[in-house]
XYZ file of C-alpha atoms in Angstrom:
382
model
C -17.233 -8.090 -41.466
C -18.374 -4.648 -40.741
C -22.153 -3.997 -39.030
C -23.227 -0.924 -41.199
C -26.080 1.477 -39.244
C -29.073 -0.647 -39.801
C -32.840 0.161 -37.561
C -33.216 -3.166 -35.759
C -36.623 -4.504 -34.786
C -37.632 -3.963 -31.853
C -38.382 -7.346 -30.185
C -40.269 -7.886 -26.694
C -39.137 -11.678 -25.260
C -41.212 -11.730 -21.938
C -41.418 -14.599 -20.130
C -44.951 -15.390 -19.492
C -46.545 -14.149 -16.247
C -46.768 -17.149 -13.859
C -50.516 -17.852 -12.082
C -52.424 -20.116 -10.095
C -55.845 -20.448 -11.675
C -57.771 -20.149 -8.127
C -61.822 -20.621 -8.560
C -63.698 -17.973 -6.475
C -64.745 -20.130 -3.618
C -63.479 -23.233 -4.403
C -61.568 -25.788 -2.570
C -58.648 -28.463 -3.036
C -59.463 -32.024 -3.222
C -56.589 -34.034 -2.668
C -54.524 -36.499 -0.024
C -55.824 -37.712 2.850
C -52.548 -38.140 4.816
C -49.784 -35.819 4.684
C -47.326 -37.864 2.886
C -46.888 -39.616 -0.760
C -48.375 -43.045 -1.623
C -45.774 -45.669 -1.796
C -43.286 -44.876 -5.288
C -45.115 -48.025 -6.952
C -48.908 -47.067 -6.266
C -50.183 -44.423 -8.922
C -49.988 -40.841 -7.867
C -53.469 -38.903 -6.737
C -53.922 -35.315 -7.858
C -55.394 -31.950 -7.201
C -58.655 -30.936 -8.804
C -60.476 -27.819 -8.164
C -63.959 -28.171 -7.732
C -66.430 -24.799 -8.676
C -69.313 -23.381 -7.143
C -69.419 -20.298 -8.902
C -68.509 -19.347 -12.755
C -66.050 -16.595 -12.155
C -62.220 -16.857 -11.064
C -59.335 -15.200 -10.284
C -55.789 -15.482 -11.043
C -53.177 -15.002 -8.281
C -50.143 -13.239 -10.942
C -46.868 -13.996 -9.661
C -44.853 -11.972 -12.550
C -40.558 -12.454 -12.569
C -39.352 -9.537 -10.621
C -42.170 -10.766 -7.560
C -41.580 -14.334 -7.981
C -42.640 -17.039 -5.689
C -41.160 -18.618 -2.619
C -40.672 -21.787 -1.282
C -43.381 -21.215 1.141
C -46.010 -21.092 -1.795
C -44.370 -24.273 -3.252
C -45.359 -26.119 -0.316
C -48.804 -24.140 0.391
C -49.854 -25.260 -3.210
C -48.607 -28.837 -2.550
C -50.220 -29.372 0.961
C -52.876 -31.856 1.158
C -56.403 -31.907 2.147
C -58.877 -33.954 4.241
C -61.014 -34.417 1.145
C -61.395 -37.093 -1.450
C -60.507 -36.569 -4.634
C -60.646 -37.941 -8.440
C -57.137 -38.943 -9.502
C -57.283 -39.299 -13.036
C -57.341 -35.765 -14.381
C -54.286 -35.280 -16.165
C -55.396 -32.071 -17.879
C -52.553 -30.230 -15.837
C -49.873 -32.011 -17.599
C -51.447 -31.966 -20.757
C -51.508 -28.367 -20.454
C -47.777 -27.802 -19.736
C -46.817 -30.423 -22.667
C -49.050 -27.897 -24.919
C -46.761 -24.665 -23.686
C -43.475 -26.505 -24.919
C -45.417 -27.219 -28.084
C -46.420 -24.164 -29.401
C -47.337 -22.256 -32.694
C -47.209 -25.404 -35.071
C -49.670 -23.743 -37.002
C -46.800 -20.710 -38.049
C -44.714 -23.328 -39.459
C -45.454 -22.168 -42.839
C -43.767 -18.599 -41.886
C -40.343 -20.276 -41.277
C -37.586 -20.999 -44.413
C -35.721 -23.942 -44.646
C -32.087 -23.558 -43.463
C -30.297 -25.687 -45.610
C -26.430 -26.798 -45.360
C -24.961 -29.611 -47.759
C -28.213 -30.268 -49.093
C -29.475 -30.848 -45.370
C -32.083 -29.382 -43.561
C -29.851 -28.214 -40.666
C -32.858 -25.572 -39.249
C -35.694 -22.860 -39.923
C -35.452 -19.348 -39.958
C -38.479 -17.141 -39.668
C -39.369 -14.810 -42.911
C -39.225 -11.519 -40.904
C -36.013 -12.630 -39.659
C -34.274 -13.871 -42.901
C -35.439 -10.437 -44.226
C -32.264 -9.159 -41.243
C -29.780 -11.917 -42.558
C -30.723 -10.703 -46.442
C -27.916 -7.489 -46.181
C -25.165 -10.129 -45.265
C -25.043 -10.997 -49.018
C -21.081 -12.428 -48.190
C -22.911 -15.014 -45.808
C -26.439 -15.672 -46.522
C -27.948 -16.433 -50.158
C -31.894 -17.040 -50.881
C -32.155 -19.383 -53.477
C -35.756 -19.479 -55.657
C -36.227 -23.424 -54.885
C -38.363 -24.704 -52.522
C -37.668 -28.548 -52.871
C -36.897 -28.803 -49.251
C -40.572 -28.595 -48.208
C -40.524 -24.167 -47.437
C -43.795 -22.664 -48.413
C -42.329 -19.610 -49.298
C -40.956 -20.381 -52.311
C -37.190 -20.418 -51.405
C -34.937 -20.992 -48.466
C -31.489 -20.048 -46.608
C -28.218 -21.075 -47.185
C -24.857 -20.166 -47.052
C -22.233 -18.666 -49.086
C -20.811 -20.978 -51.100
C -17.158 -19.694 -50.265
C -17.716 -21.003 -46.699
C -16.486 -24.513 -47.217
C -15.192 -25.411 -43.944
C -17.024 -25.614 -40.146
C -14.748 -22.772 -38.754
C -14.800 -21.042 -41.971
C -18.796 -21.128 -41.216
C -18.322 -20.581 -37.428
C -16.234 -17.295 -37.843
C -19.148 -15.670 -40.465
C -21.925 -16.415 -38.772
C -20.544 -15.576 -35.860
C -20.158 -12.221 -37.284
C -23.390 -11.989 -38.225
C -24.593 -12.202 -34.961
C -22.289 -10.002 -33.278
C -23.768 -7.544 -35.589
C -27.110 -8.031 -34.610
C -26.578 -7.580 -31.377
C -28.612 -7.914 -28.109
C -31.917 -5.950 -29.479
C -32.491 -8.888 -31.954
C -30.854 -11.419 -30.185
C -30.851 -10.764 -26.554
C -28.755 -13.113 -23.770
C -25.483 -13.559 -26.042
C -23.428 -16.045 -23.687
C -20.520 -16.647 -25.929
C -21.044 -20.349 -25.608
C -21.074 -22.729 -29.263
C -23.879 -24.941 -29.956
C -23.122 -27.539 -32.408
C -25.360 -27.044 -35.597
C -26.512 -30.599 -37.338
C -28.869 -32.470 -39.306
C -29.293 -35.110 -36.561
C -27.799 -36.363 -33.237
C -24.405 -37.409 -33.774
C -24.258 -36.726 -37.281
C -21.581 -34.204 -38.925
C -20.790 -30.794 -37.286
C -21.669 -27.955 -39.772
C -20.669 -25.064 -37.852
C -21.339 -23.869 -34.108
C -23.287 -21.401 -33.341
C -24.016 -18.750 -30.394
C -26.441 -20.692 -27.796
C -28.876 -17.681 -27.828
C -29.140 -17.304 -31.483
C -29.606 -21.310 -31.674
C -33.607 -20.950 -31.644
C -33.655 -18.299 -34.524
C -32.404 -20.395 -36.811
C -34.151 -23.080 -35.358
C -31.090 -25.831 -35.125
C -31.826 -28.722 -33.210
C -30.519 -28.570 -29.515
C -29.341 -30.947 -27.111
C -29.364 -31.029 -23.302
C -29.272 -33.109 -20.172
C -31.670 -32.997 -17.675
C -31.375 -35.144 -14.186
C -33.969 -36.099 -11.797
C -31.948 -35.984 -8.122
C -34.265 -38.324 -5.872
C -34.251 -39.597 -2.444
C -35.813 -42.937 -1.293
C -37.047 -42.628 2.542
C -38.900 -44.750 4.131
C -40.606 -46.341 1.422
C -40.841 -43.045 -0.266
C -39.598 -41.135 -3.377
C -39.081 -37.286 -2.597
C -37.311 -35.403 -5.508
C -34.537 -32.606 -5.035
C -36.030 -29.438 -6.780
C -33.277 -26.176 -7.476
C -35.366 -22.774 -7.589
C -33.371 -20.746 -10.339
C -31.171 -17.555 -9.680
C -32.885 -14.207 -10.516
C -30.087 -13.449 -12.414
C -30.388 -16.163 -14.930
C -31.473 -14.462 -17.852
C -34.282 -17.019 -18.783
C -36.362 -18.111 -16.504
C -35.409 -16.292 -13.260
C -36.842 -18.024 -10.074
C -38.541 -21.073 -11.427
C -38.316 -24.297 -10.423
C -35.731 -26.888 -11.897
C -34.133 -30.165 -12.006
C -31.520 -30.513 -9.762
C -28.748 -30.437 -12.671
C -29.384 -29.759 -16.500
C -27.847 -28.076 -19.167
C -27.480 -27.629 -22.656
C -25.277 -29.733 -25.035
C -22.293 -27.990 -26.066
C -19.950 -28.317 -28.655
C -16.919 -31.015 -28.075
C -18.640 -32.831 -24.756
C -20.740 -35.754 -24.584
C -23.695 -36.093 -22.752
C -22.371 -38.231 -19.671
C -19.396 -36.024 -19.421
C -21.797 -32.374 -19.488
C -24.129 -33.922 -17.074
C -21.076 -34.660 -15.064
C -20.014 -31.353 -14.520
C -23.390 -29.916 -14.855
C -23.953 -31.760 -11.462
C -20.551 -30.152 -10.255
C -21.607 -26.610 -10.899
C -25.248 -26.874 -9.995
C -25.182 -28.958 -7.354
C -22.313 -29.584 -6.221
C -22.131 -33.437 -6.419
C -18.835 -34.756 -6.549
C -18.444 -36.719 -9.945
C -17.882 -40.213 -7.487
C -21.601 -39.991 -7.161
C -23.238 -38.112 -9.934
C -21.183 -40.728 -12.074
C -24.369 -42.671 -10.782
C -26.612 -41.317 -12.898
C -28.757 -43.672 -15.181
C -29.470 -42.831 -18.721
C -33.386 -43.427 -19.024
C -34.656 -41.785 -22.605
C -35.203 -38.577 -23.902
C -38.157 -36.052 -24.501
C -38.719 -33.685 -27.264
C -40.580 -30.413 -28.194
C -40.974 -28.202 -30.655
C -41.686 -24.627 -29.639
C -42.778 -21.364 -31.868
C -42.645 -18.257 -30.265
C -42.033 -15.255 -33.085
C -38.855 -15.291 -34.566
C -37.827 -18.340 -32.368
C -37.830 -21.952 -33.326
C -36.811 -23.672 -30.315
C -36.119 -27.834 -31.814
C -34.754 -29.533 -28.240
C -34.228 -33.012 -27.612
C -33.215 -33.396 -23.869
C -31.485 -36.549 -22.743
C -32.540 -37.497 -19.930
C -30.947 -39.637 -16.284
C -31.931 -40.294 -12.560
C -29.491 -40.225 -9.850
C -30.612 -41.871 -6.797
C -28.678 -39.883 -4.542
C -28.013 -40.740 -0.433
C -30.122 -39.877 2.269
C -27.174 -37.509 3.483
C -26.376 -35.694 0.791
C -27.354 -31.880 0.340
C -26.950 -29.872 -2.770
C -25.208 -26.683 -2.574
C -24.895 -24.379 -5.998
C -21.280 -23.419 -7.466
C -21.644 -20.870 -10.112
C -24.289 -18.963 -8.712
C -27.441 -20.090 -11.196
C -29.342 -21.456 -8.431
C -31.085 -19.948 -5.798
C -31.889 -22.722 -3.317
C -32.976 -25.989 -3.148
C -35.468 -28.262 -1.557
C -36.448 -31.846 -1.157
C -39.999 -32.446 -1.821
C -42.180 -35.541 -2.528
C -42.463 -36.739 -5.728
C -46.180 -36.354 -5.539
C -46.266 -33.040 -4.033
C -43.743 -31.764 -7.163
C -46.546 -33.876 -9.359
C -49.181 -31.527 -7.838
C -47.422 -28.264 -8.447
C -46.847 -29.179 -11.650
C -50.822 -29.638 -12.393
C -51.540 -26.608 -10.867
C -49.283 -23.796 -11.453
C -46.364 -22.407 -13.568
C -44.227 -22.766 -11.132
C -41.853 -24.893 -13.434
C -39.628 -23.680 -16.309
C -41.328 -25.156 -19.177
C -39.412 -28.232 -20.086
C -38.705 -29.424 -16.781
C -42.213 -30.362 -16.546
C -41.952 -32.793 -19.448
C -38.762 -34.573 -18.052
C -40.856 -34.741 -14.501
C -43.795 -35.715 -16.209
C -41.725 -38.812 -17.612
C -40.365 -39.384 -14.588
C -43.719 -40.057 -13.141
C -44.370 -42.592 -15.791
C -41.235 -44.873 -15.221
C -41.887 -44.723 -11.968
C -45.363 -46.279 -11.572
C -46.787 -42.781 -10.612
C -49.040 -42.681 -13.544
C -51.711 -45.322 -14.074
C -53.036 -46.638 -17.085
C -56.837 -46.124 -15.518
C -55.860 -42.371 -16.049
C -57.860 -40.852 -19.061
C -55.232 -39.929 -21.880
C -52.497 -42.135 -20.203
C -51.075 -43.232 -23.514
C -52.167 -39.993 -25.416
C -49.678 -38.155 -22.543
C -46.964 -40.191 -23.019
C -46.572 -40.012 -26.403
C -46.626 -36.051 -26.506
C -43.670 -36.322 -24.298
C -41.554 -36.902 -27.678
C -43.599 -34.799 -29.729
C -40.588 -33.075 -31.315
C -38.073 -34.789 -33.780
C -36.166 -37.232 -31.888
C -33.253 -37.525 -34.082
């Protein structure tokens, strides 16, 4: 296939500024002691009390990024009592990885086999539209679009590598301005979690046409004396997404041709650097879901996700060079960052947050307990 001269649209993908929301003379309630409540005793929290109606925001933006000193600044605990059942920080985060469901109606139904297999947003359909040897638009909208049609493909593309290769194409041709981070890694494209592959598709161009996507996310904790403290990576600055924010000790997506105990092995290898005799450990406990609109993108993710209790020894030391540093912090201390700043890349709040649940960190005394859990899975877990 050959890209003819074409004016791309010009498309800004910032990653949003990171802040503390810091009242003008306000101050931290929180712990009374300097370490974590016991793993089975429900978590206490931050809250920032006012006594004035203005704030400011302390902007931490991705080339001046945080440091582990202002990790444990934020987390430190006061001398003053405190309310623990605002959970408004969590709900907030679980609202960021849930965004722009009221644009649905601007996305087209990407239909394969008489599937639903994604979305595809109108403005960027209208790019797809002068690949007429890949793409067709038929005038039916009995798969639920609004629009009044939706996307397929070619009809001469019978076979998944037949699909691969075109699409493939298609992509290549769009290049970095519309589809910026190309990583030459295949995402499998289906209707559902274990169903039939498709086709595969480029990991960065998975979210514009809004495929479902799979990953595995592990919670690395340590148990000392009586206490839960979780191992927390802070993200290279050369990652493109997400460059110095805080992660799970090992996660990655789901890639075509491995299965999820197999990619969270070597995820843990590469990350981390635990040898698969321990990180073959890890416990499968659930999953979470989101669905996330953000322009063009449709982000669908379902992320699987495990523990691995891991031994009082160990120490986690990066491979491939995605990961900054690390540090072991108390599970309520992480809890606390998490309600109080962006510290986080998005969806590793949401496995965290679940964490917290099974656990016994959350109580059911907390205001919105079972309104919080539920969001957890708020995408289509299928």
């Amino acid at each position: 296939m050959a890209c003819s001269t074409y004016n791309y649209l010009h498309l800004s993908h910032k990653i949003p500024s990171l802040f503390i929301s810091k009242p003008s003379h306000a101050f931290s309630i929180t712990f009374t002691t300097p370490f974590p409540s016991p793993s089975h005793t429900p978590i206490k929290f931050n809250k920032l009390v006012k006594f004035s109606t203005h704030s400011v925001s302390v902007s931490v933006s991705a080339t001046n990024t945080f440091t582990w000193d202002d990790v444990v600044r934020i987390s430190q605990p006061d001398s003053v009592p405190h309310d623990s059942s605002d959970l408004s920080g969590f709900f907030q985060k679980v609202k960021f990885c849930n965004r722009g469901s009221e644009k649905q109606s601007e996305f087209l139904p990407f239909v394969i086999e008489d599937q639903i297999a994604g979305y595809i947003h109108n403005g960027f359909a209208n790019h797809l539209r002068r690949f007429k040897d890949v793409f067709i638009f038929p005038r039916d909208n009995s798969y639920g679009g609004r629009i009044g049609s939706h996307v397929t493909l070619h009809p001469m593309l019978r076979t998944p590598d037949d699909r691969t290769n075109a699409v493939g194409d298609v992509v290549k041709c769009l290049g970095e301005e519309l589809i910026p981070g190309i990583r030459n890694e295949l995402y499998p494209v289906t209707s559902s979690f274990g169903a039939p592959i498709f086709f595969s598709l480029e990991r960065a161009a998975a979210p514009y046409f809004g495929i479902k996507v799979y990953g595995v996310q592990m919670n690395g904790y340590v148990e000392k004396d009586g206490q839960k403290l979780l191992w927390i990576g802070k993200r290279s600055q050369m990652k493109s997404t997400y460059p110095g924010m805080l992660d799970q000790l090992a996660a990655g997506g789901l890639p075509y041709g491995i299965a999820c105990g197999e990619n969270l092995v070597k995820e843990c290898e590469e990350e981390a650097g635990i040898p698969k005799s321990i990180s073959k450990e890890a416990i499968p406990v659930g999953a979470v879901s989101y669905m996330d609109i953000d322009g063009y993108r449709y982000k669908r993710d379902v992320l699987f996700c495990y523990d691995l209790k891991l031994p009082a020894s160990f120490r986690p030391e990066n491979q491939d060079g995605e990961v900054d540093s690390f540090k072991l912090i108390p599970v309520t201390h992480v809890a606390d960052v998490i309600q109080r700043t962006q510290f986080f890349k998005p969806n590793c709040s949401l496995v965290i947050i679940d964490f917290l649940f099974r656990h016994g960190y959350m109580s059911s005394e907390h205001f919105g307990y079972l309104d919080l859990l539920q969001s957890l899975r708020s995408g289509d877990c299928s």
